[in-house]
CSV table of C-alpha atoms in Angstrom, one decimal:
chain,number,residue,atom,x,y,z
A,359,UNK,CA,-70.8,-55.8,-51.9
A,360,UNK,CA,-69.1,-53.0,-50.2
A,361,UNK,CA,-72.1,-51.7,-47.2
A,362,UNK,CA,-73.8,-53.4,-44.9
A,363,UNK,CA,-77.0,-53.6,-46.8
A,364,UNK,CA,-75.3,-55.8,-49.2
A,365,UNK,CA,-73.8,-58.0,-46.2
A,366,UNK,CA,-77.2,-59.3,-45.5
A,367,UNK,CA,-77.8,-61.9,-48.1
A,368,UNK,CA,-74.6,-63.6,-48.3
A,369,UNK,CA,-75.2,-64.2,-44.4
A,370,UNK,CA,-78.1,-66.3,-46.0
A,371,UNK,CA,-76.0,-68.1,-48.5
A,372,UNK,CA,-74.1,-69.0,-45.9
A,373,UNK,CA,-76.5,-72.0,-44.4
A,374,UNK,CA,-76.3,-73.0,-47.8
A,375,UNK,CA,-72.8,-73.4,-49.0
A,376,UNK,CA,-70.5,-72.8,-45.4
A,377,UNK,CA,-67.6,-71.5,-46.4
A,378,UNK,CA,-64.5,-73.8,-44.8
A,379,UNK,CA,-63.5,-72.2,-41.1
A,380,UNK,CA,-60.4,-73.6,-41.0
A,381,UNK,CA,-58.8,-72.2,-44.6
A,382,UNK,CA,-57.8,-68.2,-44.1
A,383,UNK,CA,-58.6,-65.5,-46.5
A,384,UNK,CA,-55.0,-65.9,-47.6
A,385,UNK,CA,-55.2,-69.8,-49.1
A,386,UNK,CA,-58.3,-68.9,-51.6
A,387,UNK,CA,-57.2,-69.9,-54.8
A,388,UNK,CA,-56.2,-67.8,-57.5
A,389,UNK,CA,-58.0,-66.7,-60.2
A,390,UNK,CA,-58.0,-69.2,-63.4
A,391,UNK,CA,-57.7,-66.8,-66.5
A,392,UNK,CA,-57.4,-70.0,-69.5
A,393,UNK,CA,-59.6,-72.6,-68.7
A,394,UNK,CA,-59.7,-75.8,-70.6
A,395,UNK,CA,-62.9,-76.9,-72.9
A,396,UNK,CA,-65.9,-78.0,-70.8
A,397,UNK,CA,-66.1,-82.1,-72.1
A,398,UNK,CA,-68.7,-83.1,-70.1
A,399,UNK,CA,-72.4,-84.0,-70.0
A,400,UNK,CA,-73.7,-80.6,-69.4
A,401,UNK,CA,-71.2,-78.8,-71.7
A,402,UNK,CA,-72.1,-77.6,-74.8
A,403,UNK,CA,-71.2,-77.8,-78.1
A,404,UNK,CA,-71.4,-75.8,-81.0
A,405,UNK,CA,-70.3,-72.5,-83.3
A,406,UNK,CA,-72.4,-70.8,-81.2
A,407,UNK,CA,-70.1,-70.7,-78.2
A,408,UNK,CA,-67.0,-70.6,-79.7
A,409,UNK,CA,-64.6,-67.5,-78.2
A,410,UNK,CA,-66.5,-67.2,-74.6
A,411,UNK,CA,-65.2,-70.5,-72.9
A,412,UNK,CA,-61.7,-68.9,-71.9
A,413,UNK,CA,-63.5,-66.3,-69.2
A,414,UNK,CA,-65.7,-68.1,-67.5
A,415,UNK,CA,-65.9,-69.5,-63.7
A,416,UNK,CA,-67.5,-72.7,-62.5
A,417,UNK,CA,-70.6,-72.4,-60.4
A,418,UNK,CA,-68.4,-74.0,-57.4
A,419,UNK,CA,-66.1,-71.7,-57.8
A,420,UNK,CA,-68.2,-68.7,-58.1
A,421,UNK,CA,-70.0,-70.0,-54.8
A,422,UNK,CA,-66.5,-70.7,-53.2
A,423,UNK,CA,-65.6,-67.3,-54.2
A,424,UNK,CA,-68.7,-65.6,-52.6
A,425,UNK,CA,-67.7,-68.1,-49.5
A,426,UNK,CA,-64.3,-66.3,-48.9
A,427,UNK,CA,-65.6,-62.9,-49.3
A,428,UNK,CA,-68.0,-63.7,-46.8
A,429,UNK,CA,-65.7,-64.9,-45.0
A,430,UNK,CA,-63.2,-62.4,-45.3
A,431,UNK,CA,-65.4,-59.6,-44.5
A,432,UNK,CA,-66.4,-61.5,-40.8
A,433,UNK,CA,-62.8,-62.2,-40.6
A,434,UNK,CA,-62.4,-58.2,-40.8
A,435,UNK,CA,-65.0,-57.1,-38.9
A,436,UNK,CA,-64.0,-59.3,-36.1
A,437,UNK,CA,-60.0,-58.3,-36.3
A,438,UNK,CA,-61.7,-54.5,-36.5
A,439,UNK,CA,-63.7,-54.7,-33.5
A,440,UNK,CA,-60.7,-56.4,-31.4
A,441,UNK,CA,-58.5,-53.8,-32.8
A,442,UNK,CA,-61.3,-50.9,-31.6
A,443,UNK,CA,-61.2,-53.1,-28.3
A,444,UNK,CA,-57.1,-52.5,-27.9
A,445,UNK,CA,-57.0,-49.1,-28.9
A,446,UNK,CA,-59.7,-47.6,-26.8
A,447,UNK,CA,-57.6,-50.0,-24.2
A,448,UNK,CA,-54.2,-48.3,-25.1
A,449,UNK,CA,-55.8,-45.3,-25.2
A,450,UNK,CA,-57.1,-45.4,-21.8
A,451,UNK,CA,-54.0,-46.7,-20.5
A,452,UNK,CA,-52.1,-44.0,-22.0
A,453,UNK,CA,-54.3,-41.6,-20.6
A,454,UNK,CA,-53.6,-42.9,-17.2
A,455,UNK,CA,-49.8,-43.3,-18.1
A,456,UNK,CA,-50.2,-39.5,-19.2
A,457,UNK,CA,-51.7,-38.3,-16.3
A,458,UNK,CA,-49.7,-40.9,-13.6
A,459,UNK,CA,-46.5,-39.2,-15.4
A,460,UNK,CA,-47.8,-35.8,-15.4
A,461,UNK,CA,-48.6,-36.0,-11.4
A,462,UNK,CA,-45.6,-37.4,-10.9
A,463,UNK,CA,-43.4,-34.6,-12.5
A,464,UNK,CA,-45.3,-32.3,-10.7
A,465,UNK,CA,-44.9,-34.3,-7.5
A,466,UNK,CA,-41.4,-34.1,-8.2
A,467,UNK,CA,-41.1,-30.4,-9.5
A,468,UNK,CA,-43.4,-30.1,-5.8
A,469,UNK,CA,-40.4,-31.5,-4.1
A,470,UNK,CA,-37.9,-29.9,-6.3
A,471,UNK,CA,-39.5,-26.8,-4.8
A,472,UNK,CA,-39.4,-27.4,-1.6
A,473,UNK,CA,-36.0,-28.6,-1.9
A,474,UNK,CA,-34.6,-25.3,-3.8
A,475,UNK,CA,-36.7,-23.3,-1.0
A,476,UNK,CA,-35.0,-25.0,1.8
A,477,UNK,CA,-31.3,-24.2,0.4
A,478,UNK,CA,-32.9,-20.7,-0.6
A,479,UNK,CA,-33.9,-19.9,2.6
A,480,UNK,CA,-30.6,-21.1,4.2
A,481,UNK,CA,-28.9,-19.1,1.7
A,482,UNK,CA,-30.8,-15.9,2.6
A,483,UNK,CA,-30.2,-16.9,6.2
A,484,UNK,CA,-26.3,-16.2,5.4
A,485,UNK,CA,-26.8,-13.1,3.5
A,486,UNK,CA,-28.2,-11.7,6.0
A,487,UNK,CA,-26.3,-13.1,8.9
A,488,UNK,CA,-22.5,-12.1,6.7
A,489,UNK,CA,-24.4,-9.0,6.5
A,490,UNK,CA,-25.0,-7.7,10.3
A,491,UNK,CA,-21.4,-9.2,10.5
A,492,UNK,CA,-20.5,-6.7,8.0
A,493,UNK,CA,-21.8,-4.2,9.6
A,494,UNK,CA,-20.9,-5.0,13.2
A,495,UNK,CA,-17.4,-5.2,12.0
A,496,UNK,CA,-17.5,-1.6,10.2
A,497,UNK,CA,-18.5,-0.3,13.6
A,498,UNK,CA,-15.4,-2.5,15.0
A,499,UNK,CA,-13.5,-0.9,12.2
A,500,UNK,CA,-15.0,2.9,13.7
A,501,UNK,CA,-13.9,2.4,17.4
A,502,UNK,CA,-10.5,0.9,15.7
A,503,UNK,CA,-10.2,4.2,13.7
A,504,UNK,CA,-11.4,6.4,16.3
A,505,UNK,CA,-8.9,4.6,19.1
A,506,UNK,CA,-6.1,5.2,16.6
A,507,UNK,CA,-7.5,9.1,16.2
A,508,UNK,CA,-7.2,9.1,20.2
A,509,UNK,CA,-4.1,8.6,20.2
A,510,UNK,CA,-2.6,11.0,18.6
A,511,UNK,CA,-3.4,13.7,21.7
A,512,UNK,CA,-2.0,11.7,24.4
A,513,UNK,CA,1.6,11.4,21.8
A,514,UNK,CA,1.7,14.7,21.4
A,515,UNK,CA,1.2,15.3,24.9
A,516,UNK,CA,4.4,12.9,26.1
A,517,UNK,CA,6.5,14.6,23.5
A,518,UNK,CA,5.7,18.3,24.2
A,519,UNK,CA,6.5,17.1,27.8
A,520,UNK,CA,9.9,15.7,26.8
A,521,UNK,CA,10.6,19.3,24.8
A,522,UNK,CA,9.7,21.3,27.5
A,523,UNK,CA,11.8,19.0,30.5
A,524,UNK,CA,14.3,19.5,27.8
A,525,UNK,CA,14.5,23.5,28.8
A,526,UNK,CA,15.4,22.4,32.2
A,527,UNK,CA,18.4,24.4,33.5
A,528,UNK,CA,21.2,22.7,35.3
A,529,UNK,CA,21.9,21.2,37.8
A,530,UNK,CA,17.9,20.0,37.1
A,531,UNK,CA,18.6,18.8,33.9
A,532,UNK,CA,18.9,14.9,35.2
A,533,UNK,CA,17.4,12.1,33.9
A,534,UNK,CA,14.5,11.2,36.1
A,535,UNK,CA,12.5,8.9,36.6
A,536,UNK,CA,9.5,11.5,34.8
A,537,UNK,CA,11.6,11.5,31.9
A,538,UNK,CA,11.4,7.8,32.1
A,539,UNK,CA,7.8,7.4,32.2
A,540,UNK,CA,7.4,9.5,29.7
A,541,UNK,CA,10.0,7.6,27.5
A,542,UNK,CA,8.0,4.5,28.1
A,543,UNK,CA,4.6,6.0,27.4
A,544,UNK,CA,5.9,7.6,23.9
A,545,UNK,CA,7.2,4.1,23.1
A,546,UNK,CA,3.7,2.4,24.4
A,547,UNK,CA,1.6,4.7,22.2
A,548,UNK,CA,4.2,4.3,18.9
A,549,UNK,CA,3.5,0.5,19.6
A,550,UNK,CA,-0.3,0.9,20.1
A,551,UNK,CA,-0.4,3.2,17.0
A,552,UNK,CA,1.6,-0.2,15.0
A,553,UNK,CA,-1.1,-2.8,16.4
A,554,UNK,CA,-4.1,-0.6,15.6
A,555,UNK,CA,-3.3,-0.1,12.1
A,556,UNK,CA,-2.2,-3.7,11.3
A,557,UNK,CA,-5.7,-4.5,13.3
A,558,UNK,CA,-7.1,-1.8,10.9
A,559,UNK,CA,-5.5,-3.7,7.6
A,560,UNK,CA,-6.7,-7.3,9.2
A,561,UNK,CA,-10.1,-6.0,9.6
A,562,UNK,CA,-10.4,-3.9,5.8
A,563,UNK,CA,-9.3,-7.7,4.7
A,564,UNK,CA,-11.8,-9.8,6.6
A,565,UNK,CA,-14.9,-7.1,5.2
A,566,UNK,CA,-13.4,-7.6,2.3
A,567,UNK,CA,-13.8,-11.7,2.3
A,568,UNK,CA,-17.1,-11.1,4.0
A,569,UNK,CA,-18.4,-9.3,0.9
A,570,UNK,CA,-17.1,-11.6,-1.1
A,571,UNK,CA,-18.7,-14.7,0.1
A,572,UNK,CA,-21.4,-12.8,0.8
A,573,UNK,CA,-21.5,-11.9,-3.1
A,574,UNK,CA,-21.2,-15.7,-4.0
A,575,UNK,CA,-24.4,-16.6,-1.6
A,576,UNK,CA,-26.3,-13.8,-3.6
A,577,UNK,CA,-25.5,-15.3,-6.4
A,578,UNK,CA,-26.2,-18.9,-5.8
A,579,UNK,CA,-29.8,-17.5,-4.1
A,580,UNK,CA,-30.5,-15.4,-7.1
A,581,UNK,CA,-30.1,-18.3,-9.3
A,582,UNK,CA,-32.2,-20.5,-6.9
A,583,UNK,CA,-35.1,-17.3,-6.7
A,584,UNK,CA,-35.3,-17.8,-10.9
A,585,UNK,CA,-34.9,-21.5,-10.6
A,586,UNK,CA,-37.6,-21.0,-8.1
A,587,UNK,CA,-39.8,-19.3,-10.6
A,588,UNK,CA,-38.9,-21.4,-13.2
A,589,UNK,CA,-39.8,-24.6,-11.6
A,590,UNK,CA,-43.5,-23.1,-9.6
A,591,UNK,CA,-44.6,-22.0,-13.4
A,592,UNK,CA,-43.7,-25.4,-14.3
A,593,UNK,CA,-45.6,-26.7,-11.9
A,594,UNK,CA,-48.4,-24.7,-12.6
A,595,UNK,CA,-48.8,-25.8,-16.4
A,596,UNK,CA,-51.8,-28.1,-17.2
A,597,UNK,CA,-53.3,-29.6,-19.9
A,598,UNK,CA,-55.8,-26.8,-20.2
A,599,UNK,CA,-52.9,-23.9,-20.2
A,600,UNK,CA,-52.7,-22.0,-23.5
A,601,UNK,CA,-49.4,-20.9,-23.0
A,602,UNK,CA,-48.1,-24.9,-23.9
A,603,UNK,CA,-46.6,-26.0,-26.9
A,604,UNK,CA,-44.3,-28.3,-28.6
A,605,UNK,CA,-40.6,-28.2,-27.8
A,606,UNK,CA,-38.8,-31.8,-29.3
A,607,UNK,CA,-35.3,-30.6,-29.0
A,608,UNK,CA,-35.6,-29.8,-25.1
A,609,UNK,CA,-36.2,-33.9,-24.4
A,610,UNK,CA,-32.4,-34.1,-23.5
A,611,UNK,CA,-30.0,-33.9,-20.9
A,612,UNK,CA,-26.9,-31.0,-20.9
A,613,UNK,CA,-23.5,-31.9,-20.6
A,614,UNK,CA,-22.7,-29.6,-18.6
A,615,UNK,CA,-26.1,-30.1,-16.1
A,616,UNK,CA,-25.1,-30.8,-12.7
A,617,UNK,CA,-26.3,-34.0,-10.1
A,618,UNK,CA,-28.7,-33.1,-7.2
A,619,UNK,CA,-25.5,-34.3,-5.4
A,620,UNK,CA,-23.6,-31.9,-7.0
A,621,UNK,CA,-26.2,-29.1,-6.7
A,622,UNK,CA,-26.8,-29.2,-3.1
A,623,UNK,CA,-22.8,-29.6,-2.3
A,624,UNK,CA,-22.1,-26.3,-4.3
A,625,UNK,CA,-24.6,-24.5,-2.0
A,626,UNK,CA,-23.3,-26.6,1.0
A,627,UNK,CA,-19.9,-25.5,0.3
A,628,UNK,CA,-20.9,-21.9,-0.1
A,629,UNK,CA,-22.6,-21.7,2.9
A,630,UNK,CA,-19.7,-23.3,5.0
A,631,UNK,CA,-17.0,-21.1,3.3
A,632,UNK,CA,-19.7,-17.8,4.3
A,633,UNK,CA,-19.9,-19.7,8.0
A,634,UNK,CA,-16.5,-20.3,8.3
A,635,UNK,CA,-15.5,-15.9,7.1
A,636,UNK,CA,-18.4,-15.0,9.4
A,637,UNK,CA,-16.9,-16.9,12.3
A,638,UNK,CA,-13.6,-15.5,11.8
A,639,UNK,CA,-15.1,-12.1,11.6
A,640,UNK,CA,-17.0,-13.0,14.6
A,641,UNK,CA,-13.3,-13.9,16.1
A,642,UNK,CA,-11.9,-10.8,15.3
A,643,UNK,CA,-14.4,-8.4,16.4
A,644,UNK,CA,-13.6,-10.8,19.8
A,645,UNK,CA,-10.1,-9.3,19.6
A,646,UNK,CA,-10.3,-6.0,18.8
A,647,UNK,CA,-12.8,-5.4,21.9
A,648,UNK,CA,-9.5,-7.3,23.5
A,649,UNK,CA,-7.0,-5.0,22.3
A,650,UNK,CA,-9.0,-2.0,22.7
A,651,UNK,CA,-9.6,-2.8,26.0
A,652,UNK,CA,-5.9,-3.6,26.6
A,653,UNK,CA,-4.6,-0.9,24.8
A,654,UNK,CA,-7.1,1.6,26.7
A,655,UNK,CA,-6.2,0.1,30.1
A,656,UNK,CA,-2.2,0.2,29.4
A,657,UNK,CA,-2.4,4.3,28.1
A,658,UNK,CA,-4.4,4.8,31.1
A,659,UNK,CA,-1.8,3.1,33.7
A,660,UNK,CA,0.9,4.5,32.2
A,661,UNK,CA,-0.4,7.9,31.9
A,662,UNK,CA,-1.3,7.5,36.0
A,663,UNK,CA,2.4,6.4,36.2
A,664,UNK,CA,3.7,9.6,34.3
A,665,UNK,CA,1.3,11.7,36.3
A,666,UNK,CA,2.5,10.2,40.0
A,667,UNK,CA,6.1,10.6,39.2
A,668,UNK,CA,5.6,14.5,37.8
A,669,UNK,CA,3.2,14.6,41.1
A,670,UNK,CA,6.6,13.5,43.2
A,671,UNK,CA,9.2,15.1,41.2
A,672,UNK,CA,7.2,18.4,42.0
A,673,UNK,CA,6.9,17.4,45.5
A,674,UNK,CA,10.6,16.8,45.9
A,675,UNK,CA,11.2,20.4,43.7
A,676,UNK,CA,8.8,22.1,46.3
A,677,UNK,CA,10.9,20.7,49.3
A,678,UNK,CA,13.9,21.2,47.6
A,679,UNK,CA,13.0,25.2,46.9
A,680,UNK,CA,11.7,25.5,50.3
A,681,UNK,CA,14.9,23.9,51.9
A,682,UNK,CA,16.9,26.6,50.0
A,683,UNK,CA,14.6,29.3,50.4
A,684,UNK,CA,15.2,28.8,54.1
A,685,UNK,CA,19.0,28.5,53.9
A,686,UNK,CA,18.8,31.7,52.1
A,687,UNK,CA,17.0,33.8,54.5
A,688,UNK,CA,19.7,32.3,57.5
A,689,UNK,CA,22.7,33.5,55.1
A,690,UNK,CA,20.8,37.0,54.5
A,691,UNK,CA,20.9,37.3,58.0
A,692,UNK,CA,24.2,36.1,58.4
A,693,UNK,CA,25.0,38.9,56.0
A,694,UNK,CA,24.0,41.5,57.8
A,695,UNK,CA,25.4,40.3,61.3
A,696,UNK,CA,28.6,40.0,59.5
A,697,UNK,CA,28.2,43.3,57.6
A,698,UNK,CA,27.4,45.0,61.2
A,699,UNK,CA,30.6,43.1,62.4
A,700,UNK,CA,33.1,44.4,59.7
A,701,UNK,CA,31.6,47.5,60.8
A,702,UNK,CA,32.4,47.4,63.9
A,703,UNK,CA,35.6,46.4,63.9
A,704,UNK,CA,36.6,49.4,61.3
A,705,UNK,CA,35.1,51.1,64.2
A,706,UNK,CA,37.1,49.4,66.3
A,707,UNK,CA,40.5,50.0,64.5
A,708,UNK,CA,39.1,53.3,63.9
A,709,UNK,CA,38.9,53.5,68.4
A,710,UNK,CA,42.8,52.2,68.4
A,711,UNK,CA,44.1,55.2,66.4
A,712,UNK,CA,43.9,57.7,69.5
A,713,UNK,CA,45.2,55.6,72.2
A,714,UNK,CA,48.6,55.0,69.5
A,715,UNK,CA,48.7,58.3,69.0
A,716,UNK,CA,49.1,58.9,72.6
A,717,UNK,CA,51.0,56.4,73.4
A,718,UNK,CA,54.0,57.3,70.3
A,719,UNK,CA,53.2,61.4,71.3
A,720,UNK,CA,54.8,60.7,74.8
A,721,UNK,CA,57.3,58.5,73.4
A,722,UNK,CA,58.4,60.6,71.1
A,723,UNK,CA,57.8,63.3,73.3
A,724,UNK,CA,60.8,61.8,76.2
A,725,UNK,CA,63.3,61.3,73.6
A,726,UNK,CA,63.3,64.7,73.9
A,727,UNK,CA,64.8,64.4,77.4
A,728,UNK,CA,68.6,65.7,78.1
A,729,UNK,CA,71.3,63.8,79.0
A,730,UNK,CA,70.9,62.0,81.7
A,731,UNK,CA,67.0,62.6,82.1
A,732,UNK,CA,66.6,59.8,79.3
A,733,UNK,CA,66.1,57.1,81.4
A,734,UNK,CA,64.3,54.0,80.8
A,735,UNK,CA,62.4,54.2,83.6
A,736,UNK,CA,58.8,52.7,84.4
A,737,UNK,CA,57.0,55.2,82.8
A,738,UNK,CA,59.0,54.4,79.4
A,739,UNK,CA,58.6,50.7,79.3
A,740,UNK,CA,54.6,51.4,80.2
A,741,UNK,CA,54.6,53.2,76.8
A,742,UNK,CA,56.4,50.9,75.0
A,743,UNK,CA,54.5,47.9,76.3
A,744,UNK,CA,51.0,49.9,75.7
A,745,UNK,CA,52.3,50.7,71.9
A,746,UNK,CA,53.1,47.1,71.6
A,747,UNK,CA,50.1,46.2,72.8
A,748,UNK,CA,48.2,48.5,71.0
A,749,UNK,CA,50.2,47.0,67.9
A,750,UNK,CA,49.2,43.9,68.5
A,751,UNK,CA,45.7,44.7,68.7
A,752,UNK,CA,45.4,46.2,65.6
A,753,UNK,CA,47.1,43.3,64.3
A,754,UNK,CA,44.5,40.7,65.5
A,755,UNK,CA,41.3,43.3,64.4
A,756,UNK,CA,43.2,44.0,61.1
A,757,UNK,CA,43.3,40.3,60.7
A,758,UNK,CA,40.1,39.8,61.7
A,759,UNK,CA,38.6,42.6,59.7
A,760,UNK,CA,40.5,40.7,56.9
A,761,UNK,CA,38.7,37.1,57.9
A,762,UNK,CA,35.1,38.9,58.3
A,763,UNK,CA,35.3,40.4,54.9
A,764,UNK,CA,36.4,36.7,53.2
A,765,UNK,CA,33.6,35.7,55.1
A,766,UNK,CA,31.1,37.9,53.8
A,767,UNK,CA,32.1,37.3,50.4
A,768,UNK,CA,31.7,33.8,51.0
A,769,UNK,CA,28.3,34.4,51.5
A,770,UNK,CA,27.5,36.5,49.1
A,771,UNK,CA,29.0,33.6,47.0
A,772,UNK,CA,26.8,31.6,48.9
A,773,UNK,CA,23.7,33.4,48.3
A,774,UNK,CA,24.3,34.0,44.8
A,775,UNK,CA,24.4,30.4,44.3
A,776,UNK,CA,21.1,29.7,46.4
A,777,UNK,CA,19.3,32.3,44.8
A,778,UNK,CA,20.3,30.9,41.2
A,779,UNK,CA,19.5,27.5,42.4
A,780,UNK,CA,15.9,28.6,43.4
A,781,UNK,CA,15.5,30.3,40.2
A,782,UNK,CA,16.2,27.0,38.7
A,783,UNK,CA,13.7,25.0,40.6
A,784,UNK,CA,11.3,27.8,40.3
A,785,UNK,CA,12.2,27.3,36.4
A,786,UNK,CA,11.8,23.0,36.5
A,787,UNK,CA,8.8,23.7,38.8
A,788,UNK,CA,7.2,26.1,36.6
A,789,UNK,CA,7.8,23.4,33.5
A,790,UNK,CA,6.6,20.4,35.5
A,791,UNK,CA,3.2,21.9,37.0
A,792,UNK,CA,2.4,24.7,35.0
A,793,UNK,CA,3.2,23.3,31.4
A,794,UNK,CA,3.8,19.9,31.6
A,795,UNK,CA,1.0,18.6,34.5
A,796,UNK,CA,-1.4,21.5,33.3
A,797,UNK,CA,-1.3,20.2,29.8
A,798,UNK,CA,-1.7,16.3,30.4
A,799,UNK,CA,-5.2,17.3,32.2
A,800,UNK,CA,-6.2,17.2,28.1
A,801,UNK,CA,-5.4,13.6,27.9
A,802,UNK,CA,-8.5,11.6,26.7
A,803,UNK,CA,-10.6,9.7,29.0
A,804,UNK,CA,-10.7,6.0,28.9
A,805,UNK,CA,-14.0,5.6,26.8
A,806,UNK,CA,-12.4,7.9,24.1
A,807,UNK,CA,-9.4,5.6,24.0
A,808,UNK,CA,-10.8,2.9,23.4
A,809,UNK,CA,-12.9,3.9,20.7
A,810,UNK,CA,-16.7,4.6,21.9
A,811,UNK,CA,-16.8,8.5,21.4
């Protein structure tokens, strides 16, 4: 009996015969293939049933038989039904275990992503911060160049000053305190033109370091944007997506996979590395609007310094040139007084000659006396005192004549030399105002200096 149209009637039998409860489906006995020869009342006997007794069953047995199938088949519907009862069970408990799991991966894909979003956006936050650094230091780096680029007009400036003091006659040709200034200022702007380009190298460097960790942040945050993907289309997969499928070698863990610890400390550590370049670009953009400053300040004293002692020097030349200017003019006239006194004492000499010749006429003239008539009388020593005198007087005009001429060439001497000296400071003056003062009016205003235009 195999359908349940054929389990009907045995349930009948069942009132009938019950089938033991307590024996299993496993402890029926076995079949009996050679059975022995019926001896009792109710066997029979004869040819006539010879070569059938070996197959056949007792009626007990054929009802105990029937008993156990009955039994067996309630036995199986029973352990079917309780089996149908457990799996729908499982089933509905793995449903729920399904979907309990399934919200919980994308609870924790949810907080994965807001996780990877929060170290993202931190990440882009120092991009873009290293970034304007970047680019407020390249404008650092443009004063720094342009300071440097300044410079070069106030050093050629000190040094064509130095050239030209150099074509200074003598006795102006002195170390003063101009040329002293102006040796200090040459040696301040060689100095500033050192610290600006080792500030230029320091600053190249640090743009270089801020590109670099800048470079490392891009790259962490581009791996976090396709992580980022990654994990929201994870997130989005459902049961109902189409795009799903079977992948059985994913279900294990890398070698080589990181720890959440791990993960957020690599992105920790980039961004403090990017904070700590940024803070020392930060700190040097400090500094250069230090030096700049100083360095601006420093040309600009100095070159007030250089211009106040050229201001002084000139003042000092001015005086100096007036001073002999106005000797000059007293010995010109002293000149001519003295040239009008030679003259008149040639004229003077000149007067003498007439009176001597009188005076040795009658002398001469009485020697001609006879005999006794040459007598030294008053007359005669008259003459001879008056030619002595006369003598004498031309000695003392001769002499002075003499004196009056050494003096005259004295000062011609003299104002030879005061003429050549003016020349001279007419010479430094002309250096000092006209090339050296006129050309530091093209020395560069503060602003240029310190690197704004």
């Amino acid at each position: 009996a195999g359908g349940p149209g054929a389990m009907a009637q045995p349930r009948g039998l069942l009132t009938k015969e019950p089938a033991p409860q307590s024996v299993p489906a496993s402890d029926l006995p076995m079949k009996v293939y050679e059975m022995s020869l019926n001896t009792g009342p109710d066997s029979s006997s004869g040819l006539a049933t010879a070569g059938f007794r070996t197959t056949k069953y007792l009626p007990s047995e054929w009802h105990l038989n029937n008993s156990e199938l009955y039994h067996e088949a309630f036995a199986s519907c029973q352990q079917a039904k309780h089996g149908r009862a457990e799996a729908k069970e499982l089933a509905e408990y793995a449903a729920a275990a399904a979907q309990r799991a399934q919200q919980d991966s994308t609870g924790a894909l949810g907080q994965r992503l807001q996780d990877i979003h929060f170290w993202k956006a931190e990440l882009q936050k120092e991009i873009e911060d290293l970034d304007a650094e970047t680019s407020l230091l390249a404008a650092q780096k443009l004063r720094l160049e342009r300071a440097l680029d300044a410079t070069e007009v106030p050093y050629a400036i000190a040094t064509d000053n130095l050239q030209c003091r150099e074509r200074r006659q003598a006795p102006d040709l002195v170390s003063d305190e101009v040329e002293r200034e102006l040796l200090k200022e040459v040696e301040l702007i060689k100095n500033i033109q050192e610290l600006l380009k080792r500030t230029l190298m320091q600053v190249g460097n640090q743009m270089r370091l801020n590109r670099g960790h800048k470079e490392v942040c891009e790259m962490d945050w581009s791996d976090k944007v396709e992580t980022y993907n990654t994990d929201d289309k994870c997130g989005r997969y459902s049961n109902q997506s189409t795009n799903i499928q079977f992948h059985p070698s994913s279900v294990k863990f890398e070698e080589s996979a990181s720890t959440p610890e791990t993960w957020a400390k690599f992105s920790q550590d980039n961004i403090y590395s990017a904070e700590q370049e940024k803070l020392a670009s930060i700190n040097l953009r400090a500094l250069i609007d230090n030096i700049l400053h100083d360095v601006s300040e420093d040309m600009r004293v100095q070159c007030a310094a250089v211009n106040e002692a050229f201001a002084k020097h000139c003042e000092e030349l001015d005086d100096a040139k007036q001073k002999l200017e106005h000797h000059l003019k007293k010995i010109l006239k002293e000149i001519g007084d003295q040239e009008a006194n030679i003259a008149a004492l040639k004229q003077a000499l000149k007067d003498k000659e007439a009176p001597m010749k009188v005076a040795q006429t009658r002398l001469y003239d009485r020697s001609f006396r006879p005999n006794i008539e040459l007598c030294r009388d008053e007359a005669q020593f008259r003459l001879i005192s008056e030619v002595e005198e006369l003598t004498e007087s031309l000695g003392s005009l001769k002499k002075k004549l003499l004196e009056s001429e050494q003096s005259l060439r004295n000062l011609e001497d003299t104002r030879m030399n005061l003429e050549k000296e003016i020349a001279v400071k007419t010479n430094s003056i002309f250096i000092d105002r006209q090339k050296c003062m006129a050309h530091r009016t093209r020395y560069p205003v503060v602003l240029k200096l310190a690197g704004y235009q």
